[in-house]
């Protein structure tokens, strides 16, 4: 009895003392900021940031290479607090989201063969590039949906993935998983996208898809910011230069460029206008009219809300106003 | 020498801790979703099990037996293994940050792994000598790591397979574990 008591408590004491000594001897200096930031972070250890728990993200922030925005849960207040700890100034950085560059028309693209294999795009792609006639088209087996950790991707009945902009955190899993490489990331403020990835020549595209890019160069010519270029027979938008003005959308003959904005913008000229004519000359769709030295007017029907006039006006007389999207004006896709 | 070799083979294949003795099932199912993490866990288990079997044997022989308090075996072993893992973790963090990174969260997780306690208790029950106990510990750990990595590999492939809906996830994992266990049963008779 006594020996048992003594042995066990003795062992316990030895272990405790050993650990106490070891924690001093083998003490590892850790940056105190890591602890502070860990406390500021939500503490849910959800792993959405890609690091093992909040502590992992805190460590990565302190050691560089990670931003507090990696955390999808953190609010602005906490982000500012983290910036304070790091001695940085908080600037709201823009979040990206995933764009799927394929939007085949209703009814889909014709198939080369019936695919009955493993229900995964990557597997299907191994068999002569998948079952779709267009070798650049979305295979539609939903691998991107399966790898999305945030349930941000849903599949339509026609087998096209749709990204939920609110839920997407731009983690890039789908970009990596897509065997056709038709997904990439764009800033959330950019709403004009090319919905085709085909590098085939115009004629070949036209035969198999009604909404494919036929590299007609119309968008490249019309873009006032030189943001859109035809490279390898496909229109590609440089999101750094693009201002989402949407002129290319109006010019595209196959409707392979779309504007995802949920409202329309219309320019409005206030009485600050002194009639300098700068805006009227800059307008790509000639929606602004007016005599020199007199107040100009915007024809709201032809205005596409590109905002070029706003940049041109030196007196701040032109502003963009949000208006309800006019469904009737939007081009309706011809299903064929 | 050949006896020790047989001991290893028996611990790794014939009496595999997970697939034949059904010890340490929790991490076997828990950390077998990716081969990468399975290897990390396997390494950590090999590390801890070897040291645990060594220390517990010494304790049994020089503390518990002389004082006739073998009935305290379980509680003493748990105490020792837990504090040992803590100590090892501290030392590794100081001495080799790279190894600490590689083992990561798995090291503290093993503290309460029943396979670790199992190897300590079993080697005492079987009346192994010092070296036999240590070799048995290492062999058992290698067997655990082998089973874990094999299982993780199969589960990675399963992700791509067309599994019937009701069986997806844990259900098919359990069936797979059962089949893997059956396969390992085939080794019985290899060592008497």
Short mmCIF file of C-alpha atoms in Angstrom, two decimals:
data_model
loop_
_atom_site.label_atom_id
_atom_site.label_comp_id
_atom_site.label_asym_id
_atom_site.label_seq_id
_atom_site.Cartn_x
_atom_site.Cartn_y
_atom_site.Cartn_z
CA UNK A 1 0.00 0.00 0.00
CA UNK A 2 2.61 2.50 1.10
CA UNK A 3 5.07 1.42 -1.55
CA UNK A 4 2.37 1.80 -4.20
CA UNK A 5 1.51 5.29 -3.00
CA UNK A 6 5.15 6.31 -2.81
CA UNK A 7 6.06 4.82 -6.18
CA UNK A 8 3.22 6.46 -8.02
CA UNK A 9 3.58 9.87 -6.42
CA UNK A 10 7.34 9.59 -6.77
CA UNK A 11 7.02 8.82 -10.48
CA UNK A 12 4.57 11.66 -10.86
CA UNK A 13 6.92 14.04 -9.10
CA UNK A 14 9.88 12.94 -11.19
CA UNK A 15 7.91 13.32 -14.40
CA UNK A 16 6.61 16.74 -13.37
CA UNK A 17 10.04 17.96 -12.27
CA UNK A 18 11.62 16.54 -15.40
CA UNK A 19 9.12 18.32 -17.62
CA UNK A 20 9.50 21.56 -15.67
CA UNK A 21 13.27 21.48 -16.02
CA UNK A 22 13.03 20.44 -19.68
CA UNK A 23 10.67 23.30 -20.47
CA UNK A 24 13.34 25.70 -19.16
CA UNK A 25 16.33 23.96 -20.68
CA UNK A 26 14.72 23.37 -24.05
CA UNK A 27 12.86 26.66 -24.13
CA UNK A 28 12.42 27.86 -27.67
CA UNK A 29 12.12 31.58 -28.24
CA UNK A 30 8.92 32.28 -30.09
CA UNK A 31 7.94 35.62 -31.48
CA UNK A 32 5.47 37.10 -28.93
CA UNK A 33 3.50 38.54 -31.84
CA UNK A 34 2.47 35.01 -32.83
CA UNK A 35 0.63 34.61 -29.52
CA UNK A 36 -0.99 38.03 -29.77
CA UNK A 37 -2.21 37.45 -33.31
CA UNK A 38 -3.46 33.97 -32.45
CA UNK A 39 -5.65 35.57 -29.79
CA UNK A 40 -7.03 38.12 -32.26
CA UNK A 41 -7.89 35.49 -34.88
CA UNK A 42 -11.29 33.78 -34.58
CA UNK A 43 -9.88 30.68 -32.88
CA UNK A 44 -12.17 28.34 -34.78
CA UNK A 45 -9.22 26.41 -36.24
CA UNK A 46 -11.32 25.73 -39.33
CA UNK A 47 -8.32 25.50 -41.64
CA UNK A 48 -9.95 27.52 -44.41
CA UNK A 49 -6.81 29.67 -44.60
CA UNK A 50 -4.78 26.65 -45.63
CA UNK A 51 -2.71 26.54 -42.45
CA UNK A 52 -3.07 24.11 -39.56
CA UNK A 53 -5.35 26.16 -37.32
CA UNK A 54 -5.32 29.82 -36.30
CA UNK A 55 -1.92 29.40 -34.66
CA UNK A 56 -0.50 28.24 -37.97
CA UNK A 57 -1.86 31.29 -39.78
CA UNK A 58 -0.58 33.61 -37.02
CA UNK A 59 2.89 32.11 -37.40
CA UNK A 60 2.74 32.50 -41.18
CA UNK A 61 1.62 36.14 -40.85
CA UNK A 62 4.49 36.98 -38.51
CA UNK A 63 7.08 35.15 -40.57
CA UNK A 64 5.79 36.72 -43.75
CA UNK A 65 4.14 35.04 -46.67
CA UNK A 66 0.59 35.20 -45.39
CA UNK A 67 -2.01 37.89 -45.03
CA UNK A 68 -4.76 38.08 -42.48
CA UNK A 69 -7.18 38.00 -45.43
CA UNK A 70 -6.36 34.32 -45.88
CA UNK A 71 -8.75 33.89 -43.01
CA UNK A 72 -12.23 33.89 -44.48
CA UNK A 73 -13.89 34.42 -41.12
CA UNK A 74 -11.95 37.38 -39.78
CA UNK A 75 -13.76 40.74 -39.70
CA UNK A 76 -12.35 44.14 -40.52
CA UNK A 77 -11.80 45.10 -36.88
CA UNK A 78 -9.66 42.05 -36.23
CA UNK A 79 -7.78 42.62 -39.47
CA UNK A 80 -6.93 46.16 -38.33
CA UNK A 81 -5.82 44.81 -34.95
CA UNK A 82 -3.52 42.31 -36.66
CA UNK A 83 -2.09 45.06 -38.84
CA UNK A 84 -1.41 47.05 -35.65
CA UNK A 85 0.54 44.18 -34.14
CA UNK A 86 2.60 43.84 -37.29
CA UNK A 87 3.23 47.58 -37.44
CA UNK A 88 1.53 47.79 -40.80
CA UNK A 89 -1.32 49.91 -42.05
CA UNK A 90 -4.46 48.03 -42.93
CA UNK A 91 -5.46 48.40 -46.51
CA UNK A 92 -8.51 46.59 -47.69
CA UNK A 93 -7.20 44.30 -50.32
CA UNK A 94 -9.44 43.11 -53.04
CA UNK A 95 -10.54 39.52 -52.98
CA UNK A 96 -10.39 37.32 -56.03
CA UNK A 97 -12.91 34.79 -57.19
CA UNK A 98 -12.88 31.92 -59.62
CA UNK A 99 -14.00 32.45 -63.21
CA UNK A 100 -14.94 29.55 -65.44
CA UNK A 101 -14.00 30.38 -69.01
CA UNK A 102 -16.52 28.21 -70.77
CA UNK A 103 -20.22 28.80 -71.17
CA UNK A 104 -21.48 26.51 -73.89
CA UNK A 105 -25.03 27.22 -75.01
CA UNK A 106 -28.14 25.47 -73.76
CA UNK A 107 -28.18 21.96 -75.13
CA UNK A 108 -24.44 21.73 -74.68
CA UNK A 109 -21.64 20.91 -77.04
CA UNK A 110 -22.01 17.77 -79.12
CA UNK A 111 -20.11 14.77 -77.92
CA UNK A 112 -17.41 12.77 -79.67
CA UNK A 113 -18.32 9.64 -77.76
CA UNK A 114 -20.32 8.51 -74.76
CA UNK A 115 -18.11 8.54 -71.68
CA UNK A 116 -18.96 5.90 -69.10
CA UNK A 117 -15.80 5.85 -66.99
CA UNK A 118 -14.89 7.21 -63.58
CA UNK A 119 -17.05 10.21 -62.72
CA UNK A 120 -14.19 12.69 -62.71
CA UNK A 121 -13.10 15.26 -65.30
CA UNK A 122 -9.44 14.43 -64.80
CA UNK A 123 -10.06 10.79 -65.65
CA UNK A 124 -12.33 11.65 -68.60
CA UNK A 125 -9.70 14.02 -69.98
CA UNK A 126 -7.22 11.16 -70.26
CA UNK A 127 -9.33 9.54 -72.96
CA UNK A 128 -8.53 11.62 -76.05
CA UNK A 129 -9.26 14.85 -74.22
CA UNK A 130 -12.71 14.03 -72.92
CA UNK A 131 -16.04 13.36 -74.61
CA UNK A 132 -16.84 16.92 -75.75
CA UNK A 133 -16.43 17.83 -79.42
CA UNK A 134 -14.76 21.09 -78.42
CA UNK A 135 -11.48 20.00 -76.89
CA UNK A 136 -11.36 23.17 -74.78
CA UNK A 137 -14.88 22.92 -73.39
CA UNK A 138 -15.85 22.17 -69.82
CA UNK A 139 -16.19 18.39 -69.44
CA UNK A 140 -18.92 18.96 -66.88
CA UNK A 141 -18.39 16.03 -64.51
CA UNK A 142 -18.01 18.49 -61.63
CA UNK A 143 -14.48 17.83 -60.42
CA UNK A 144 -14.21 21.54 -59.57
CA UNK A 145 -17.37 21.22 -57.49
CA UNK A 146 -15.97 18.20 -55.67
CA UNK A 147 -12.68 19.87 -54.76
CA UNK A 148 -14.28 23.14 -53.62
CA UNK A 149 -13.97 23.18 -49.83
CA UNK A 150 -16.48 26.02 -49.49
CA UNK A 151 -19.39 24.65 -51.55
CA UNK A 152 -19.05 27.70 -53.76
CA UNK A 153 -19.48 25.77 -57.01
CA UNK A 154 -22.75 24.25 -58.17
CA UNK A 155 -23.47 22.43 -61.41
CA UNK A 156 -26.32 23.46 -63.68
CA UNK A 157 -28.58 20.87 -65.27
CA UNK A 158 -26.61 21.27 -68.46
CA UNK A 159 -23.42 20.34 -66.64
CA UNK A 160 -21.80 23.74 -66.33
CA UNK A 161 -20.21 24.84 -63.08
CA UNK A 162 -21.41 28.11 -61.57
CA UNK A 163 -19.32 29.95 -59.01
CA UNK A 164 -21.05 31.60 -56.06
CA UNK A 165 -19.13 34.86 -55.79
CA UNK A 166 -20.03 35.33 -52.11
CA UNK A 167 -18.74 31.94 -51.05
CA UNK A 168 -15.66 31.74 -53.26
CA UNK A 169 -12.48 32.50 -51.34
CA UNK A 170 -10.11 32.15 -54.29
CA UNK A 171 -8.35 29.20 -52.67
CA UNK A 172 -7.45 27.97 -56.14
CA UNK A 173 -8.35 24.31 -55.63
CA UNK A 174 -10.62 24.26 -58.67
CA UNK A 175 -8.04 26.09 -60.80
CA UNK A 176 -5.59 23.32 -60.04
CA UNK A 177 -8.07 20.47 -60.43
CA UNK A 178 -9.56 21.47 -63.80
CA UNK A 179 -7.87 19.32 -66.46
CA UNK A 180 -8.92 21.76 -69.18
CA UNK A 181 -7.37 24.74 -67.41
CA UNK A 182 -10.45 26.84 -68.04
CA UNK A 183 -10.72 28.24 -64.51
CA UNK A 184 -8.70 31.16 -63.26
CA UNK A 185 -8.97 33.84 -60.62
CA UNK A 186 -10.01 37.46 -61.13
CA UNK A 187 -10.60 40.34 -58.71
CA UNK A 188 -14.20 40.52 -57.53
CA UNK A 189 -14.59 44.03 -58.96
CA UNK A 190 -13.96 42.78 -62.48
CA UNK A 191 -17.24 41.66 -63.94
CA UNK A 192 -16.48 41.36 -67.64
CA UNK A 193 -15.21 37.95 -68.63
CA UNK A 194 -14.48 35.95 -71.74
CA UNK A 195 -16.62 32.82 -71.50
CA UNK A 196 -14.63 30.72 -73.92
CA UNK A 197 -11.24 29.04 -73.86
CA UNK A 198 -11.06 27.64 -77.36
CA UNK A 199 -7.74 28.11 -79.08
CA UNK A 200 -9.18 26.79 -82.33
CA UNK A 201 -9.44 29.12 -85.33
CA UNK A 202 -12.68 31.06 -85.77
CA UNK A 203 -14.18 28.79 -88.43
CA UNK A 204 -13.55 25.63 -86.44
CA UNK A 205 -15.12 27.17 -83.34
CA UNK A 206 -18.20 28.33 -85.22
CA UNK A 207 -18.90 24.80 -86.44
CA UNK A 208 -19.17 23.31 -82.97
CA UNK A 209 -20.24 26.15 -80.67
CA UNK A 210 -22.53 29.15 -81.10
CA UNK A 211 -20.99 31.18 -78.30
CA UNK A 212 -17.31 30.48 -78.82
CA UNK A 213 -14.71 33.19 -79.42
CA UNK A 214 -14.01 33.36 -83.16
CA UNK A 215 -11.06 35.74 -82.65
CA UNK A 216 -12.65 38.44 -84.81
CA UNK A 217 -10.65 41.14 -82.98
CA UNK A 218 -13.75 43.34 -82.49
CA UNK A 219 -13.18 43.47 -78.74
CA UNK A 220 -9.48 44.18 -79.07
CA UNK A 221 -10.16 47.09 -81.40
CA UNK A 222 -12.88 48.64 -79.29
CA UNK A 223 -11.26 48.37 -75.85
CA UNK A 224 -10.30 51.88 -74.71
CA UNK A 225 -7.81 50.54 -72.15
CA UNK A 226 -6.01 48.00 -74.35
CA UNK A 227 -6.99 45.42 -71.78
CA UNK A 228 -8.27 42.77 -74.13
CA UNK A 229 -6.04 40.99 -76.61
CA UNK A 230 -6.47 38.05 -78.94
CA UNK A 231 -3.73 35.60 -78.05
CA UNK A 232 -3.74 32.08 -79.54
CA UNK A 233 -7.09 32.66 -81.22
CA UNK A 234 -8.82 33.54 -77.97
CA UNK A 235 -9.70 36.90 -76.42
CA UNK A 236 -7.89 37.33 -73.13
CA UNK A 237 -8.58 40.08 -70.62
CA UNK A 238 -5.76 41.64 -68.65
CA UNK A 239 -7.58 42.22 -65.37
CA UNK A 240 -5.02 44.82 -64.28
CA UNK A 241 -5.96 47.05 -67.19
CA UNK A 242 -9.64 46.11 -67.53
CA UNK A 243 -12.07 48.58 -66.00
CA UNK A 244 -15.14 46.41 -66.66
CA UNK A 245 -16.60 49.11 -68.89
CA UNK A 246 -18.37 46.49 -70.97
CA UNK A 247 -17.83 47.96 -74.44
CA UNK A 248 -16.42 44.66 -75.64
CA UNK A 249 -19.57 42.92 -74.45
CA UNK A 250 -21.65 45.07 -76.77
CA UNK A 251 -19.36 44.45 -79.72
CA UNK A 252 -18.81 40.71 -79.40
CA UNK A 253 -20.72 39.04 -82.28
CA UNK A 254 -20.90 35.62 -80.60
CA UNK A 255 -21.70 36.89 -77.09
CA UNK A 256 -18.68 35.04 -75.74
CA UNK A 257 -17.86 38.01 -73.53
CA UNK A 258 -20.32 38.64 -70.74
CA UNK A 259 -20.92 41.33 -68.14
CA UNK A 260 -21.75 39.81 -64.77
CA UNK A 261 -22.73 43.08 -63.08
CA UNK A 262 -26.17 42.73 -61.53
CA UNK A 263 -27.07 46.33 -62.31
CA UNK A 264 -26.45 48.70 -65.18
CA UNK A 265 -24.56 51.96 -64.92
CA UNK A 266 -25.58 55.15 -66.66
CA UNK A 267 -23.59 58.38 -66.82
CA UNK A 268 -25.24 61.56 -65.62
CA UNK A 269 -24.04 65.11 -66.17
CA UNK A 270 -24.68 67.71 -63.46
CA UNK A 271 -24.81 71.51 -63.87
CA UNK A 272 -21.12 71.75 -63.10
CA UNK A 273 -20.67 71.04 -66.83
CA UNK A 274 -19.19 73.95 -68.77
CA UNK A 275 -19.55 72.38 -72.19
CA UNK A 276 -15.90 71.56 -72.85
CA UNK A 277 -16.95 68.61 -75.11
CA UNK A 278 -14.21 66.36 -73.73
CA UNK A 279 -16.73 63.72 -72.62
CA UNK A 280 -18.65 63.76 -75.88
CA UNK A 281 -15.46 63.21 -77.83
CA UNK A 282 -14.30 60.40 -75.57
CA UNK A 283 -17.59 58.50 -75.53
CA UNK A 284 -17.11 55.27 -77.49
CA UNK A 285 -20.82 54.89 -78.25
CA UNK A 286 -21.63 58.57 -78.94
CA UNK A 287 -24.17 58.69 -76.15
CA UNK A 288 -23.24 62.25 -75.09
CA UNK A 289 -24.50 65.18 -77.11
CA UNK A 290 -24.43 68.93 -76.63
CA UNK A 291 -23.22 72.17 -78.13
CA UNK A 292 -19.82 73.54 -77.04
CA UNK A 293 -20.03 75.78 -73.95
CA UNK A 294 -23.46 74.43 -73.16
CA UNK A 295 -24.46 71.72 -70.77
CA UNK A 296 -24.18 68.24 -72.30
CA UNK A 297 -26.71 65.47 -72.10
CA UNK A 298 -26.44 61.71 -71.89
CA UNK A 299 -28.70 59.47 -73.92
CA UNK A 300 -29.34 56.86 -71.25
CA UNK A 301 -30.50 54.27 -73.80
CA UNK A 302 -27.25 54.15 -75.70
CA UNK A 303 -24.98 54.76 -72.68
CA UNK A 304 -23.21 51.56 -71.65
CA UNK A 305 -21.89 52.91 -68.36
CA UNK A 306 -18.25 52.44 -69.24
CA UNK A 307 -17.19 55.45 -67.17
CA UNK A 308 -14.69 56.84 -69.66
CA UNK A 309 -16.46 60.22 -69.61
CA UNK A 310 -16.12 60.32 -65.82
CA UNK A 311 -12.35 60.05 -66.16
CA UNK A 312 -12.28 62.68 -68.89
CA UNK A 313 -14.31 65.37 -67.10
CA UNK A 314 -12.00 67.79 -65.33
CA UNK A 315 -14.79 69.45 -63.33
CA UNK A 316 -16.29 66.31 -61.78
CA UNK A 317 -19.55 66.96 -63.52
CA UNK A 318 -20.08 63.43 -64.77
CA UNK A 319 -21.05 60.68 -62.38
CA UNK A 320 -22.12 57.08 -62.84
CA UNK A 321 -25.51 56.08 -61.49
CA UNK A 322 -26.72 52.59 -60.75
CA UNK A 323 -29.93 51.62 -62.52
CA UNK A 324 -31.90 48.39 -62.69
CA UNK A 325 -30.65 45.99 -65.27
CA UNK A 326 -32.76 46.16 -68.40
CA UNK A 327 -33.34 42.61 -69.45
CA UNK A 328 -34.85 43.65 -72.74
CA UNK A 329 -31.75 45.53 -73.81
CA UNK A 330 -29.39 42.70 -72.96
CA UNK A 331 -28.49 40.60 -75.94
CA UNK A 332 -30.34 37.35 -76.01
CA UNK A 333 -28.30 34.37 -76.93
CA UNK A 334 -29.34 32.49 -80.02
CA UNK A 335 -29.60 28.85 -79.19
CA UNK A 336 -28.52 26.73 -82.10
CA UNK B 1 19.80 -13.07 -33.99
CA UNK B 2 17.36 -15.07 -36.08
CA UNK B 3 15.00 -14.96 -33.13
CA UNK B 4 15.01 -11.14 -33.17
CA UNK B 5 14.46 -11.15 -36.93
CA UNK B 6 11.49 -13.46 -36.54
CA UNK B 7 10.20 -11.17 -33.80
CA UNK B 8 10.26 -8.21 -36.20
CA UNK B 9 8.53 -10.11 -39.00
CA UNK B 10 5.92 -11.38 -36.60
CA UNK B 11 5.26 -7.89 -35.23
CA UNK B 12 5.18 -6.20 -38.64
CA UNK B 13 3.21 -8.70 -40.70
CA UNK B 14 1.77 -11.66 -38.82
CA UNK B 15 0.56 -9.97 -35.68
CA UNK B 16 0.18 -6.53 -37.18
CA UNK B 17 -1.05 -4.22 -34.44
CA UNK B 18 -3.82 -2.64 -36.43
CA UNK B 19 -4.91 -5.37 -38.78
CA UNK B 20 -4.49 -8.45 -36.60
CA UNK B 21 -4.68 -7.15 -33.03
CA UNK B 22 -7.03 -4.24 -33.75
CA UNK B 23 -5.14 -1.74 -31.64
CA UNK B 24 -4.83 1.94 -32.59
CA UNK B 25 -7.88 1.89 -34.87
CA UNK B 26 -8.65 5.55 -34.15
CA UNK B 27 -5.59 7.08 -35.86
CA UNK B 28 -5.78 4.30 -38.45
CA UNK B 29 -9.12 5.67 -39.63
CA UNK B 30 -8.51 9.27 -38.61
CA UNK B 31 -5.25 10.15 -40.35
CA UNK B 32 -5.42 7.89 -43.36
CA UNK B 33 -7.01 10.28 -45.83
CA UNK B 34 -3.70 11.38 -47.36
CA UNK B 35 -0.54 9.36 -47.84
CA UNK B 36 1.54 12.36 -46.84
CA UNK B 37 0.01 12.74 -43.38
CA UNK B 38 -0.08 8.97 -42.97
CA UNK B 39 3.69 8.85 -43.43
CA UNK B 40 4.12 11.68 -40.89
CA UNK B 41 1.96 9.85 -38.38
CA UNK B 42 3.75 6.58 -39.08
CA UNK B 43 7.15 8.13 -38.40
CA UNK B 44 5.92 9.70 -35.16
CA UNK B 45 4.49 6.36 -33.99
CA UNK B 46 7.73 4.50 -34.76
CA UNK B 47 9.58 7.13 -32.76
CA UNK B 48 7.31 7.07 -29.73
CA UNK B 49 6.70 3.33 -29.63
CA UNK B 50 10.40 2.48 -29.67
CA UNK B 51 11.14 4.80 -26.78
CA UNK B 52 8.00 3.82 -24.87
CA UNK B 53 8.73 0.09 -25.03
CA UNK B 54 12.26 0.77 -23.84
CA UNK B 55 11.31 2.92 -20.86
CA UNK B 56 8.30 0.90 -19.76
CA UNK B 57 10.36 -2.29 -19.76
CA UNK B 58 12.94 -0.67 -17.47
CA UNK B 59 10.19 0.60 -15.16
CA UNK B 60 8.51 -2.79 -14.97
CA UNK B 61 11.76 -4.59 -14.27
CA UNK B 62 13.32 -2.18 -11.76
CA UNK B 63 10.39 -0.40 -10.12
CA UNK B 64 7.14 -2.34 -10.34
CA UNK B 65 8.46 -5.89 -9.88
CA UNK B 66 10.77 -5.28 -6.89
CA UNK B 67 7.99 -3.55 -4.97
CA UNK B 68 5.31 -6.08 -6.01
CA UNK B 69 3.02 -3.42 -7.39
CA UNK B 70 2.46 -4.82 -10.89
CA UNK B 71 -1.25 -4.03 -10.57
CA UNK B 72 -0.31 -0.35 -11.05
CA UNK B 73 1.14 -1.20 -14.45
CA UNK B 74 -1.50 0.50 -16.60
CA UNK B 75 -1.60 3.78 -14.70
CA UNK B 76 2.18 3.97 -14.40
CA UNK B 77 2.69 3.23 -18.08
CA UNK B 78 0.18 5.88 -19.14
CA UNK B 79 1.80 8.44 -16.87
CA UNK B 80 5.26 7.62 -18.15
CA UNK B 81 4.31 7.49 -21.83
CA UNK B 82 2.43 10.80 -21.65
CA UNK B 83 5.22 12.68 -19.94
CA UNK B 84 7.78 11.00 -22.16
CA UNK B 85 6.03 12.19 -25.30
CA UNK B 86 5.87 15.70 -23.86
CA UNK B 87 9.56 15.62 -23.09
CA UNK B 88 10.47 14.25 -26.50
CA UNK B 89 8.37 16.94 -28.14
CA UNK B 90 10.21 19.69 -26.24
CA UNK B 91 13.60 18.25 -27.07
CA UNK B 92 12.79 17.85 -30.75
CA UNK B 93 11.43 21.40 -30.95
CA UNK B 94 14.73 22.69 -29.58
CA UNK B 95 17.16 20.33 -31.27
CA UNK B 96 15.58 19.70 -34.64
CA UNK B 97 12.89 22.18 -35.71
CA UNK B 98 12.74 20.41 -39.09
CA UNK B 99 11.75 17.09 -37.54
CA UNK B 100 9.34 18.95 -35.24
CA UNK B 101 7.67 20.49 -38.30
CA UNK B 102 7.48 17.11 -40.02
CA UNK B 103 5.91 15.29 -37.07
CA UNK B 104 3.77 18.31 -36.25
CA UNK B 105 0.51 17.69 -34.45
CA UNK B 106 0.88 13.90 -34.59
CA UNK B 107 3.37 13.68 -31.77
CA UNK B 108 1.02 14.87 -28.98
CA UNK B 109 -1.81 12.90 -30.58
CA UNK B 110 0.02 9.62 -30.02
CA UNK B 111 0.15 10.19 -26.25
CA UNK B 112 -3.13 8.40 -25.79
CA UNK B 113 -2.80 5.92 -28.65
CA UNK B 114 -3.76 2.50 -27.32
CA UNK B 115 -1.26 0.81 -29.61
CA UNK B 116 1.58 2.45 -27.66
CA UNK B 117 0.22 1.24 -24.34
CA UNK B 118 -0.53 -2.10 -25.98
CA UNK B 119 3.03 -2.69 -27.08
CA UNK B 120 4.31 -1.93 -23.58
CA UNK B 121 1.84 -4.24 -21.85
CA UNK B 122 2.22 -7.04 -24.40
CA UNK B 123 5.99 -7.18 -24.21
CA UNK B 124 5.72 -7.54 -20.42
CA UNK B 125 3.02 -10.25 -20.69
CA UNK B 126 5.12 -12.23 -23.13
CA UNK B 127 8.09 -12.02 -20.75
CA UNK B 128 10.46 -10.46 -23.28
CA UNK B 129 13.99 -9.48 -22.31
CA UNK B 130 15.25 -5.94 -22.75
CA UNK B 131 16.36 -6.16 -26.37
CA UNK B 132 13.41 -8.29 -27.34
CA UNK B 133 11.07 -5.69 -25.87
CA UNK B 134 12.75 -2.87 -27.78
CA UNK B 135 12.78 -4.80 -31.07
CA UNK B 136 9.16 -5.80 -30.53
CA UNK B 137 8.28 -2.13 -30.01
CA UNK B 138 10.04 -1.04 -33.19
CA UNK B 139 8.53 -3.90 -35.19
CA UNK B 140 5.02 -3.19 -33.96
CA UNK B 141 5.44 0.48 -34.84
CA UNK B 142 6.71 -0.33 -38.33
CA UNK B 143 3.72 -2.61 -38.76
CA UNK B 144 1.41 0.20 -37.70
CA UNK B 145 3.07 2.65 -40.10
CA UNK B 146 2.91 0.11 -42.93
CA UNK B 147 -0.80 -0.55 -42.39
CA UNK B 148 -1.50 3.18 -42.15
CA UNK B 149 0.35 4.08 -45.35
CA UNK B 150 -1.17 1.16 -47.29
CA UNK B 151 -4.64 2.13 -46.13
CA UNK B 152 -4.09 5.80 -46.97
CA UNK B 153 -2.96 4.81 -50.46
CA UNK B 154 -6.09 2.74 -50.99
CA UNK B 155 -8.32 5.53 -49.68
CA UNK B 156 -6.74 8.02 -52.07
CA UNK B 157 -7.59 5.71 -54.94
CA UNK B 158 -11.08 5.22 -53.55
CA UNK B 159 -11.72 8.94 -53.93
CA UNK B 160 -11.69 8.43 -57.68
CA UNK B 161 -13.74 5.25 -57.69
CA UNK B 162 -17.43 5.13 -58.41
CA UNK B 163 -18.62 4.05 -54.97
CA UNK B 164 -22.36 3.43 -54.48
CA UNK B 165 -23.86 6.41 -52.69
CA UNK B 166 -24.83 4.80 -49.35
CA UNK B 167 -21.32 3.41 -48.96
CA UNK B 168 -19.40 6.62 -49.55
CA UNK B 169 -17.07 7.99 -46.89
CA UNK B 170 -16.55 6.11 -43.65
CA UNK B 171 -18.63 3.10 -44.71
CA UNK B 172 -16.38 2.12 -47.59
CA UNK B 173 -13.34 2.97 -45.45
CA UNK B 174 -14.44 0.42 -42.85
CA UNK B 175 -15.08 -2.22 -45.51
CA UNK B 176 -11.65 -1.54 -46.98
CA UNK B 177 -10.06 -1.82 -43.56
CA UNK B 178 -11.76 -5.18 -43.10
CA UNK B 179 -10.48 -6.45 -46.45
CA UNK B 180 -6.98 -5.20 -45.69
CA UNK B 181 -7.17 -7.01 -42.36
CA UNK B 182 -8.27 -10.22 -44.12
CA UNK B 183 -5.33 -9.86 -46.48
CA UNK B 184 -2.95 -9.55 -43.55
CA UNK B 185 -4.48 -12.65 -41.97
CA UNK B 186 -2.87 -14.46 -44.87
CA UNK B 187 0.49 -13.97 -43.17
CA UNK B 188 -0.55 -16.12 -40.20
CA UNK B 189 1.46 -19.30 -40.17
CA UNK B 190 4.49 -17.48 -41.58
CA UNK B 191 5.99 -17.40 -38.11
CA UNK B 192 5.01 -19.92 -35.47
#
